[in-house]
XYZ file of C-alpha atoms in Angstrom:
694
model
C -25.539 -41.588 118.049
C -26.749 -38.099 117.403
C -27.188 -38.085 113.631
C -25.031 -35.810 111.565
C -28.001 -33.677 110.480
C -28.834 -32.810 114.079
C -25.219 -32.061 114.965
C -24.995 -29.886 111.860
C -28.097 -27.987 112.926
C -26.687 -27.409 116.415
C -23.706 -25.627 114.847
C -25.885 -23.259 112.840
C -26.578 -19.664 113.855
C -30.260 -19.200 114.616
C -30.576 -15.925 112.712
C -29.188 -17.559 109.546
C -31.192 -20.799 109.736
C -32.942 -20.297 106.402
C -29.719 -19.856 104.455
C -27.849 -23.075 105.294
C -28.143 -26.046 102.973
C -31.118 -28.170 104.011
C -29.274 -31.381 104.841
C -32.332 -33.034 106.366
C -34.450 -32.373 103.275
C -31.790 -33.662 100.906
C -31.259 -36.793 102.979
C -34.999 -37.423 102.908
C -35.004 -36.918 99.144
C -32.187 -39.468 98.729
C -34.261 -42.003 100.647
C -37.286 -41.293 98.451
C -35.195 -41.758 95.317
C -34.106 -45.170 96.587
C -37.727 -46.203 97.187
C -38.850 -45.020 93.742
C -35.993 -46.790 91.975
C -36.769 -49.982 93.888
C -40.386 -50.052 92.682
C -39.416 -48.873 89.196
C -41.254 -45.520 89.139
C -38.064 -43.525 88.477
C -34.966 -44.246 86.433
C -31.451 -43.247 87.377
C -31.129 -40.494 84.799
C -34.154 -38.704 86.198
C -32.797 -39.076 89.736
C -29.417 -37.646 88.751
C -30.980 -34.693 86.979
C -33.414 -33.918 89.789
C -30.821 -34.241 92.573
C -28.324 -32.129 90.618
C -30.926 -29.374 90.261
C -31.689 -29.574 93.969
C -28.009 -29.268 94.867
C -27.587 -26.339 92.485
C -30.478 -24.521 94.161
C -29.147 -25.188 97.655
C -25.655 -23.987 96.750
C -27.027 -20.911 95.008
C -28.986 -20.016 98.150
C -25.813 -20.270 100.224
C -23.709 -18.248 97.778
C -26.220 -15.412 97.359
C -26.505 -15.015 101.131
C -22.712 -15.162 101.401
C -22.329 -12.349 98.871
C -24.977 -10.304 100.667
C -23.205 -10.645 104.012
C -19.830 -9.834 102.450
C -21.419 -6.662 101.089
C -22.695 -5.738 104.550
C -19.231 -6.224 106.049
C -17.639 -4.241 103.212
C -20.062 -1.342 103.836
C -19.239 -1.343 107.552
C -15.510 -1.291 106.824
C -15.984 1.557 104.344
C -17.875 3.665 106.933
C -15.236 2.939 109.564
C -12.598 3.980 107.030
C -14.275 7.359 106.659
C -14.280 7.798 110.442
C -10.639 6.738 110.541
C -9.642 9.324 107.919
C -11.270 11.997 110.040
C -9.568 10.862 113.269
C -5.975 10.174 112.152
C -4.897 13.797 111.440
C -5.543 14.618 115.130
C -5.630 11.224 116.845
C -7.280 10.824 120.229
C -6.659 7.670 122.216
C -10.333 7.204 123.064
C -11.467 7.484 119.434
C -8.643 5.257 118.226
C -9.604 2.590 120.794
C -13.263 2.884 119.738
C -12.354 2.396 116.073
C -10.250 -0.659 116.910
C -13.162 -2.245 118.735
C -15.453 -1.527 115.800
C -13.033 -3.184 113.382
C -12.707 -6.157 115.730
C -16.508 -6.436 115.852
C -16.457 -6.684 112.053
C -13.773 -9.367 112.409
C -15.978 -11.380 114.787
C -18.854 -11.238 112.285
C -16.441 -12.322 109.555
C -15.536 -15.353 111.675
C -19.230 -16.262 111.829
C -19.335 -16.067 108.042
C -16.301 -18.361 107.783
C -18.097 -20.844 110.018
C -21.185 -20.525 107.799
C -19.175 -21.498 104.704
C -17.395 -24.312 106.506
C -20.562 -25.928 107.837
C -22.248 -25.756 104.435
C -19.220 -27.283 102.731
C -19.191 -30.170 105.220
C -22.913 -30.754 104.758
C -22.504 -30.741 100.995
C -19.713 -33.304 101.109
C -21.696 -35.529 103.459
C -24.838 -35.551 101.312
C -22.799 -36.305 98.197
C -21.206 -39.204 100.010
C -24.596 -40.462 101.191
C -25.910 -40.367 97.634
C -22.928 -42.366 96.327
C -23.306 -44.835 99.171
C -27.018 -45.381 98.443
C -26.848 -45.840 94.701
C -23.322 -47.155 94.102
C -22.763 -44.360 91.596
C -19.873 -41.906 91.493
C -22.170 -38.908 91.447
C -19.634 -36.862 93.429
C -17.091 -37.157 90.620
C -19.665 -36.163 88.014
C -21.055 -33.249 89.975
C -17.716 -31.680 90.886
C -16.142 -32.160 87.452
C -19.098 -30.527 85.691
C -19.359 -27.608 88.152
C -15.804 -26.960 89.328
C -14.684 -24.692 86.496
C -17.937 -23.852 84.738
C -18.359 -20.058 84.433
C -21.912 -20.167 85.838
C -21.271 -22.650 88.643
C -21.635 -21.466 92.234
C -19.672 -24.401 93.635
C -16.249 -22.768 93.621
C -17.713 -19.746 95.399
C -18.168 -22.025 98.407
C -14.893 -23.906 98.272
C -12.640 -21.054 97.194
C -14.391 -18.571 99.533
C -14.240 -15.850 96.908
C -14.217 -12.297 98.292
C -13.000 -13.126 101.774
C -9.433 -12.133 100.985
C -10.409 -8.537 100.269
C -12.350 -8.228 103.536
C -9.522 -9.776 105.572
C -6.999 -7.510 103.856
C -9.025 -4.367 104.565
C -9.414 -5.315 108.224
C -5.719 -6.078 108.664
C -4.555 -2.878 106.959
C -6.853 -0.587 108.934
C -6.046 -2.208 112.273
C -2.351 -1.886 111.427
C -2.797 1.813 110.662
C -4.413 2.322 114.061
C -1.472 0.802 115.918
C 0.946 3.036 117.801
C 3.939 2.914 115.459
C 6.128 5.382 117.348
C 6.640 7.724 114.401
C 7.140 5.004 111.791
C 5.944 5.781 108.263
C 5.981 2.151 107.073
C 2.702 0.541 106.011
C 1.621 -3.067 106.288
C 2.758 -3.577 102.672
C 6.302 -2.436 103.510
C 6.628 -5.137 106.181
C 5.039 -8.290 104.732
C 7.118 -10.561 106.963
C 5.781 -8.925 110.142
C 2.162 -10.047 110.479
C -0.314 -7.955 112.422
C -0.520 -9.135 116.039
C -4.202 -8.951 116.926
C -6.395 -11.663 118.501
C -9.187 -11.248 115.956
C -6.800 -11.364 112.990
C -5.142 -14.467 114.493
C -8.540 -16.170 114.731
C -9.345 -15.165 111.153
C -6.029 -16.595 109.953
C -6.839 -19.888 111.697
C -10.269 -19.928 110.010
C -8.708 -19.211 106.620
C -6.230 -22.043 107.190
C -9.102 -24.446 107.851
C -10.884 -23.335 104.700
C -8.032 -22.990 102.241
C -5.162 -25.062 103.553
C -4.148 -26.471 100.165
C -1.677 -29.353 100.049
C 1.766 -28.040 100.907
C 4.867 -29.285 102.694
C 3.720 -28.340 106.198
C 0.269 -29.821 105.718
C 1.758 -32.922 104.093
C 4.071 -33.515 107.050
C 1.270 -32.847 109.515
C -0.882 -35.540 107.965
C 2.154 -37.829 107.805
C 2.006 -37.835 111.625
C -1.557 -39.218 111.397
C -2.845 -37.045 114.222
C -6.544 -37.504 113.710
C -9.138 -34.717 113.668
C -12.875 -34.814 114.171
C -15.461 -33.975 111.543
C -17.235 -30.772 112.548
C -15.491 -27.464 113.206
C -15.530 -25.891 116.617
C -17.634 -22.824 117.253
C -15.695 -19.774 116.209
C -16.585 -17.970 119.386
C -15.147 -20.710 121.578
C -11.691 -19.675 122.811
C -8.863 -22.128 122.221
C -7.869 -23.698 125.522
C -4.287 -22.524 125.896
C -4.165 -23.647 129.527
C -3.200 -27.154 128.435
C -0.485 -25.956 126.112
C 3.063 -25.550 127.358
C 5.782 -24.909 124.775
C 8.592 -26.663 126.658
C 6.366 -29.719 127.179
C 5.808 -29.884 123.426
C 9.574 -29.650 122.840
C 10.094 -32.485 125.334
C 7.615 -34.659 123.425
C 9.412 -33.950 120.159
C 12.758 -34.656 121.840
C 11.371 -37.993 123.034
C 10.367 -38.797 119.456
C 13.821 -37.863 118.162
C 15.729 -39.861 120.790
C 13.567 -42.929 120.305
C 14.215 -42.956 116.550
C 17.952 -42.526 117.174
C 17.709 -45.413 119.651
C 15.975 -47.581 117.040
C 18.515 -47.128 114.253
C 21.807 -46.519 116.063
C 22.455 -50.264 116.425
C 21.645 -51.242 112.829
C 25.211 -50.888 111.421
C 26.760 -52.977 114.232
C 24.033 -55.456 115.213
C 25.474 -58.275 113.088
C 28.998 -57.766 114.463
C 27.654 -57.647 118.046
C 25.750 -60.911 117.491
C 28.875 -62.627 116.160
C 30.951 -61.436 119.131
C 28.395 -63.056 121.450
C 28.624 -66.382 119.603
C 25.513 -66.094 117.428
C 25.132 -65.982 113.656
C 25.280 -62.528 112.048
C 21.712 -62.926 110.787
C 20.534 -62.989 114.420
C 20.778 -59.214 114.006
C 17.219 -59.480 112.664
C 15.994 -60.685 116.056
C 18.168 -58.151 117.896
C 16.765 -55.243 115.869
C 13.224 -56.652 115.757
C 12.900 -57.414 119.489
C 12.407 -53.692 120.083
C 9.497 -53.714 117.635
C 8.003 -56.825 119.297
C 7.770 -54.997 122.617
C 6.452 -51.873 120.895
C 3.388 -53.813 119.695
C 2.290 -54.048 123.334
C 3.719 -50.802 124.651
C 1.787 -48.760 122.082
C -1.496 -49.981 123.583
C -0.735 -49.339 127.239
C 0.912 -46.000 126.536
C -2.122 -44.943 124.502
C -4.408 -45.920 127.408
C -2.122 -44.268 129.967
C -2.191 -40.980 128.053
C -5.916 -40.735 128.846
C -4.893 -39.979 132.440
C -1.448 -38.415 132.263
C 1.341 -37.385 129.923
C 4.136 -36.802 132.411
C 4.142 -40.204 134.112
C 4.233 -42.210 130.849
C 7.171 -40.116 129.643
C 9.016 -40.692 132.928
C 8.371 -44.434 132.718
C 9.486 -44.421 129.071
C 12.752 -42.650 129.929
C 13.570 -44.995 132.820
C 12.768 -48.106 130.769
C 14.900 -46.920 127.865
C 17.734 -45.994 130.243
C 17.731 -49.516 131.701
C 17.282 -51.188 128.306
C 20.265 -49.433 126.758
C 22.411 -50.165 129.819
C 21.573 -53.884 129.509
C 22.311 -53.756 125.777
C 25.769 -52.311 126.461
C 26.561 -54.671 129.382
C 25.695 -57.785 127.342
C 29.158 -57.639 125.737
C 31.082 -58.046 129.001
C 28.501 -60.520 130.325
C 28.869 -62.463 127.039
C 25.119 -63.089 126.882
C 22.940 -62.789 123.798
C 19.921 -63.053 126.107
C 20.913 -59.932 128.029
C 21.290 -58.201 124.662
C 17.772 -59.212 123.626
C 16.364 -58.301 127.044
C 17.865 -54.836 126.705
C 16.238 -54.314 123.314
C 12.907 -55.586 124.627
C 13.093 -53.018 127.430
C 13.779 -50.325 124.849
C 10.669 -51.360 122.945
C 8.592 -51.284 126.142
C 9.612 -47.641 126.506
C 8.169 -46.527 123.158
C 6.053 -43.467 123.986
C 5.195 -42.406 120.434
C 1.493 -42.888 121.230
C 1.876 -40.358 124.062
C 3.725 -37.934 121.790
C 0.917 -38.100 119.236
C -1.820 -37.723 121.847
C -0.124 -34.719 123.441
C -0.103 -32.914 120.090
C -3.693 -33.925 119.371
C -5.103 -33.001 122.790
C -2.934 -30.228 124.211
C -1.589 -28.165 121.313
C -3.875 -25.303 120.179
C -5.491 -25.771 116.804
C -3.699 -22.790 115.269
C -0.257 -24.424 115.685
C -1.217 -28.100 115.677
C -0.230 -28.507 112.038
C 3.250 -27.138 112.774
C 3.545 -29.433 115.790
C 2.502 -32.439 113.688
C 5.088 -31.521 111.071
C 7.639 -31.217 113.878
C 6.770 -34.748 115.005
C 7.500 -36.137 111.532
C 10.649 -34.042 111.144
C 11.981 -35.190 114.532
C 11.382 -38.809 113.495
C 13.155 -38.325 110.169
C 16.091 -36.536 111.793
C 16.444 -39.304 114.392
C 16.371 -41.934 111.677
C 19.294 -40.212 109.930
C 21.271 -39.385 113.100
C 21.161 -42.938 114.519
C 23.336 -44.662 111.882
C 25.507 -41.538 111.488
C 26.237 -41.554 115.207
C 27.080 -45.266 115.075
C 29.602 -44.537 112.347
C 31.410 -42.077 114.626
C 31.694 -44.494 117.558
C 34.609 -46.488 116.118
C 36.808 -46.556 119.231
C 37.846 -49.281 121.677
C 38.865 -48.953 125.336
C 38.045 -50.292 128.803
C 37.182 -48.660 132.142
C 37.035 -50.944 135.191
C 36.512 -54.069 133.063
C 33.677 -52.422 131.168
C 34.274 -52.458 127.403
C 33.579 -49.439 125.234
C 33.708 -50.272 121.514
C 31.623 -49.943 118.358
C 29.192 -52.594 119.650
C 28.624 -51.256 123.156
C 29.038 -47.499 122.674
C 25.609 -47.070 120.986
C 24.059 -48.480 124.168
C 26.158 -46.315 126.485
C 25.543 -43.157 124.441
C 21.780 -43.716 124.506
C 21.921 -44.532 128.237
C 23.520 -41.138 128.859
C 21.072 -39.492 126.457
C 17.995 -40.863 128.227
C 19.410 -39.956 131.647
C 19.877 -36.334 130.564
C 16.421 -36.343 129.014
C 14.893 -37.682 132.249
C 16.501 -34.869 134.261
C 15.295 -32.277 131.740
C 11.818 -33.824 131.786
C 11.614 -33.743 135.590
C 12.323 -30.018 135.767
C 10.634 -28.690 132.641
C 7.506 -30.708 131.826
C 4.154 -29.250 132.846
C 1.319 -31.749 133.217
C -1.755 -30.369 131.414
C -5.160 -30.413 133.027
C -7.291 -33.424 132.167
C -10.789 -32.024 131.928
C -12.022 -35.134 130.162
C -10.966 -38.210 132.054
C -13.507 -40.510 130.490
C -12.218 -42.110 127.385
C -15.708 -42.196 125.971
C -16.044 -38.442 125.742
C -14.806 -36.601 122.675
C -11.942 -34.145 122.983
C -13.044 -30.639 122.153
C -9.600 -29.691 120.996
C -9.833 -32.212 118.189
C -12.845 -30.523 116.621
C -11.663 -29.546 113.205
C -13.112 -30.092 109.790
C -11.265 -32.362 107.427
C -13.667 -31.454 104.669
C -12.025 -28.241 103.582
C -8.380 -28.749 104.477
C -7.499 -29.954 101.015
C -8.961 -27.129 98.971
C -11.761 -27.465 96.465
C -11.332 -30.815 94.798
C -9.818 -33.250 97.256
C -12.609 -33.544 99.848
C -15.224 -33.877 97.132
C -13.446 -36.167 94.703
C -12.566 -38.820 97.268
C -15.256 -41.406 96.714
C -17.641 -42.534 99.359
C -15.844 -45.715 100.224
C -12.813 -43.605 101.191
C -14.654 -41.403 103.644
C -15.589 -43.687 106.485
C -17.257 -41.887 109.300
C -19.800 -41.992 112.035
C -22.925 -41.595 109.912
C -25.999 -43.503 110.984
C -26.850 -46.757 109.238
C -29.182 -46.394 106.289
C -32.039 -48.065 108.110
C -31.914 -45.291 110.704
C -32.323 -42.434 108.233
C -35.895 -41.765 109.253
C -34.772 -40.694 112.691
C -32.414 -37.844 113.439
C -31.565 -39.235 116.834
C -30.056 -42.511 117.903
C -28.365 -43.739 121.065
C -25.361 -41.671 122.123
C -23.235 -44.798 122.546
C -22.313 -45.023 118.863
C -20.562 -41.651 119.063
C -18.147 -43.114 121.587
C -14.599 -44.006 120.552
C -13.647 -47.616 119.949
C -13.005 -49.519 123.184
C -10.955 -52.391 121.740
C -8.796 -53.297 118.778
C -11.680 -55.408 117.464
C -14.221 -52.578 117.599
C -11.691 -50.219 115.995
C -11.107 -52.741 113.217
C -14.858 -52.980 112.563
C -14.916 -49.222 111.909
C -12.516 -49.611 108.991
C -13.901 -49.539 105.465
C -12.395 -51.716 102.710
C -10.362 -48.786 101.350
C -8.907 -48.037 104.797
C -7.942 -51.691 105.197
C -6.178 -51.511 101.830
C -4.269 -48.439 102.976
C -3.213 -50.232 106.155
C -2.047 -53.118 103.956
C -0.003 -50.610 101.936
C 1.469 -49.251 105.161
C 2.319 -52.799 106.258
C 3.985 -53.474 102.900
C 6.154 -50.374 102.824
C 7.281 -50.813 106.445
C 8.135 -54.455 105.726
C 10.158 -53.545 102.631
C 11.991 -50.698 104.398
C 12.813 -52.863 107.414
C 14.231 -55.617 105.206
C 16.422 -53.076 103.409
C 17.680 -51.386 106.577
C 18.058 -54.340 108.959
C 19.958 -56.650 106.613
C 22.079 -53.875 105.063
C 25.091 -54.589 107.263
C 25.053 -58.338 106.591
C 24.457 -57.966 102.837
C 27.046 -55.250 102.231
C 29.672 -57.039 104.310
C 29.123 -60.313 102.437
C 29.005 -58.917 98.905
C 31.165 -55.777 99.078
C 33.190 -56.025 102.296
C 31.892 -52.712 103.613
C 33.070 -51.508 107.009
C 30.734 -50.389 109.789
C 31.463 -46.739 108.943
C 30.520 -47.255 105.291
C 27.256 -48.966 106.241
C 26.519 -46.133 108.677
C 27.095 -43.510 105.970
C 24.815 -45.380 103.549
C 21.994 -45.633 106.106
C 22.423 -42.012 107.186
C 22.178 -40.882 103.553
C 18.950 -42.864 103.175
C 17.554 -41.192 106.292
C 18.518 -37.738 105.053
C 16.338 -38.190 101.958
C 13.149 -38.213 104.039
C 12.605 -34.454 104.455
C 13.701 -33.444 100.919
C 11.402 -36.078 99.438
C 8.495 -34.801 101.541
C 9.248 -31.229 100.450
C 9.072 -32.225 96.773
C 5.921 -34.297 97.234
C 4.179 -31.792 99.508
C 4.964 -28.680 97.477
C 4.908 -29.956 93.914
C 3.852 -33.513 93.133
C 0.703 -33.503 95.303
C -0.444 -30.298 93.564
C -0.010 -31.870 90.113
C -1.614 -35.279 90.679
C -4.366 -36.803 92.781
C -3.315 -38.662 95.913
C -4.571 -41.961 94.525
C -2.468 -41.548 91.383
C 0.639 -40.864 93.475
C -0.254 -43.830 95.683
C -0.395 -46.305 92.805
C 2.683 -44.865 91.067
C 4.695 -45.092 94.302
C 3.687 -48.719 94.807
C 4.847 -49.522 91.279
C 8.185 -47.784 91.927
C 8.632 -49.794 95.151
C 7.904 -52.911 93.099
C 10.579 -51.918 90.554
C 13.053 -51.215 93.379
C 12.451 -54.675 94.841
C 12.856 -56.367 91.440
C 16.127 -54.522 90.819
C 17.452 -55.588 94.233
C 17.457 -59.324 93.421
C 20.744 -61.063 92.733
C 19.787 -63.228 89.752
C 21.868 -63.130 86.571
C 24.721 -60.650 86.735
C 27.303 -60.472 89.538
C 25.925 -58.338 92.364
C 27.510 -54.886 92.342
C 27.566 -51.845 94.596
C 25.816 -49.563 92.042
C 22.978 -52.079 91.705
C 22.527 -52.350 95.476
C 22.760 -48.603 96.131
C 20.499 -47.537 93.243
C 17.850 -50.191 93.846
C 17.914 -49.565 97.605
C 17.619 -45.815 97.100
C 14.750 -46.251 94.636
C 12.929 -48.586 97.008
C 13.479 -46.383 100.065
C 12.543 -43.057 98.420
C 9.469 -44.570 96.760
C 8.417 -46.073 100.092
C 8.832 -42.649 101.737
C 6.628 -41.014 99.104
C 4.135 -43.849 99.500
C 4.116 -43.517 103.288
C 3.452 -39.785 103.189
C 0.600 -40.009 100.679
C -0.865 -43.102 102.328
C -0.970 -41.531 105.790
C -2.299 -38.312 104.284
C -5.233 -40.267 102.862
C -5.694 -42.232 106.089
C -5.936 -39.009 108.114
C -8.904 -37.978 105.977
C -10.779 -41.234 105.458
C -10.733 -42.900 108.866
C -13.860 -42.712 110.976
C -13.896 -39.683 113.274
C -14.599 -42.137 116.111
C -10.962 -43.162 115.661
C -9.775 -39.600 116.311
C -9.883 -40.069 120.079
C -9.651 -42.677 122.797
C -7.102 -45.407 123.371
C -7.714 -47.347 120.163
C -7.356 -44.447 117.757
C -6.247 -44.229 114.138
C -2.684 -43.394 115.074
C -2.466 -46.549 117.193
C -3.829 -48.731 114.374
C -1.291 -47.430 111.877
C 1.515 -47.766 114.439
C 0.539 -51.376 115.156
C 0.366 -52.222 111.434
C 3.833 -50.780 110.844
C 5.317 -52.343 113.980
C 3.974 -55.817 113.187
C 5.438 -55.474 109.687
C 8.849 -54.670 111.180
C 8.633 -57.637 113.554
C 7.819 -60.061 110.727
C 10.557 -58.567 108.527
C 13.224 -58.937 111.221
C 12.087 -62.491 111.974
C 12.307 -63.270 108.247
C 15.946 -62.139 108.190
C 16.869 -64.394 111.097
C 15.006 -67.425 109.705
C 16.476 -66.923 106.239
C 19.922 -66.842 107.820
C 19.663 -70.583 108.503
C 19.680 -71.186 104.734
C 22.906 -69.242 104.384
C 24.059 -65.662 103.905
C 24.546 -66.291 100.187
C 20.784 -66.787 99.762
C 19.672 -64.255 102.370
C 19.073 -61.377 99.938
C 16.762 -63.194 97.523
C 14.852 -65.086 100.209
C 14.054 -61.946 102.223
C 13.072 -59.986 99.100
C 10.516 -62.579 97.963
C 7.915 -61.797 100.691
C 8.391 -58.077 99.981
C 7.681 -58.743 96.310
C 4.521 -60.771 96.964
C 3.134 -58.276 99.504
C 3.872 -55.412 97.117
C 2.033 -57.154 94.266
C -0.923 -57.838 96.588
C -1.086 -54.191 97.664
C -0.975 -52.968 94.043
C -3.811 -55.301 93.064
C -5.832 -54.293 96.142
C -5.271 -50.594 95.430
C -6.275 -50.923 91.802
C -9.355 -52.984 92.655
C -10.488 -50.731 95.507
C -10.226 -47.428 93.661
C -11.346 -48.617 90.242
C -13.658 -51.600 90.658
C -15.471 -51.169 93.971
C -18.516 -49.695 92.297
């Protein structure tokens, strides 16, 4: 691969070469420290002191140059302001246009300065990680904690980009004043909800978002989608390729996501009743629900590969397959065949195009709105999860047309058949196939070039320890060379090669994802059987309960994204959420007292909400710590997480069916036991990974 130091240098502006942090020198110094410690000529305390001083000097060099350039920009804006004051009393179109161009030129130079800060911040994080990796010492934690809030530290000048706000504000206000306002006397401060529409200001806003996008609801949801980004930022002077982007195509992808989630959960309240009507045990509902997930294990791979060539054709195939699958599911009642029922659900799983939906957002949506699109993906999934059971609760009717039965068992299939047919027609007329400039799966997507180093504000990218920041860095024995074969920059070409790119902490997070999906699937899939056996709930009551669970998803993410994640570190929330899931599972057992509705509802709600919090934080961490080689190609990070969750659902649904042979009276406790053991294992693995690895 091309080593990070060389790629970092390629991003640097030639006229500012002497003011960037010297990544190559610091990497060389780290290697020298290792050699000296090995032969015993230096102790660790001396190394820490010397490297800290070196970092302080490098950061100070960056900050002093940054302040100097901000002063230059401020002086230019001040001079332009004087010219503007002279022109506005008697405005001339030519002079006004000239002033606008001058302000925009200042904006372009400001963008270069944003890129300067971003590249230095990435280099700083990388060298801190390399140091931790070499010496097995949490130097990053020490360095940031001692410098973050110290009055003489320069570190926060880099990560809080002090002074930029004033320059951006001055530019925006003056450009606003130069607009033709048709006699309006309102200033930019009188209309805060109407942002200035100017290409340069839009680019500056995007740069500010990359630098200071602190954890909030939108960012939290965007990471929840696990749409991976690459390490280095794009050049600021490279225009965003809007030719690929088509708004209606994005809406169609989100609609596909929504319909698929509705399709997944609309049968849950009635699956046990349907199985009984076809002569099977009610616990066969586990196989009926899980057969869709079984097929999705395979469909995720071929849809991910297919999206390298096209987005339209996979969506068409998905719609047709889901149309046929739901029709078979509905017809199984009149054909009196459990096998037709299972075949229909398998077809539905083969139509899962979530990998295509993710790739479209990653590859075709401009960077400036990709976060919103990612949040839309998660919101569409959550809304579909809530609407599926709610819709099933409304379909409590029974009639026949030409010997075809329409009742609570078959209507979910017929409704989804009609839904996918309408979607297919809409797709055929409205989807615009984007251009595929990069056909080769081995080439990186330019649109994915975005830094993950600064998206979380000052502390998060620096405090995450080195084992949590897997990436494409060269092996330690290749440090002497800045160049290596280009092949190791290629994306993974198989599940095995993708798995080998995972660090121990990433594997733990995938285990957590497996655990929470398993626990949630057990709760949701067996809800109808359990509540009917213990409480005599009707299908409508089960549907209301499941819909209420689904409706908690977005509010929980709002609370976590806006409040909790700003009060605690992600790893603290991760461990606390696992413990709450554990408590929810323990409370769900039927052991001593007679099983009651309050116990089931409260324990189920605690388990589900805690799992939702855990899923959001876990995927947020995964989006930052996975290797950037997993941000593209067929076997990407999104596919790995999807496969982990899907396999968990398959095993959970199979567990329900197998436990049914013991008897419905023992079903609850038997299915909760694996959830309990996996939860305990994930808690131990989390605690060990984040506290005992070094």
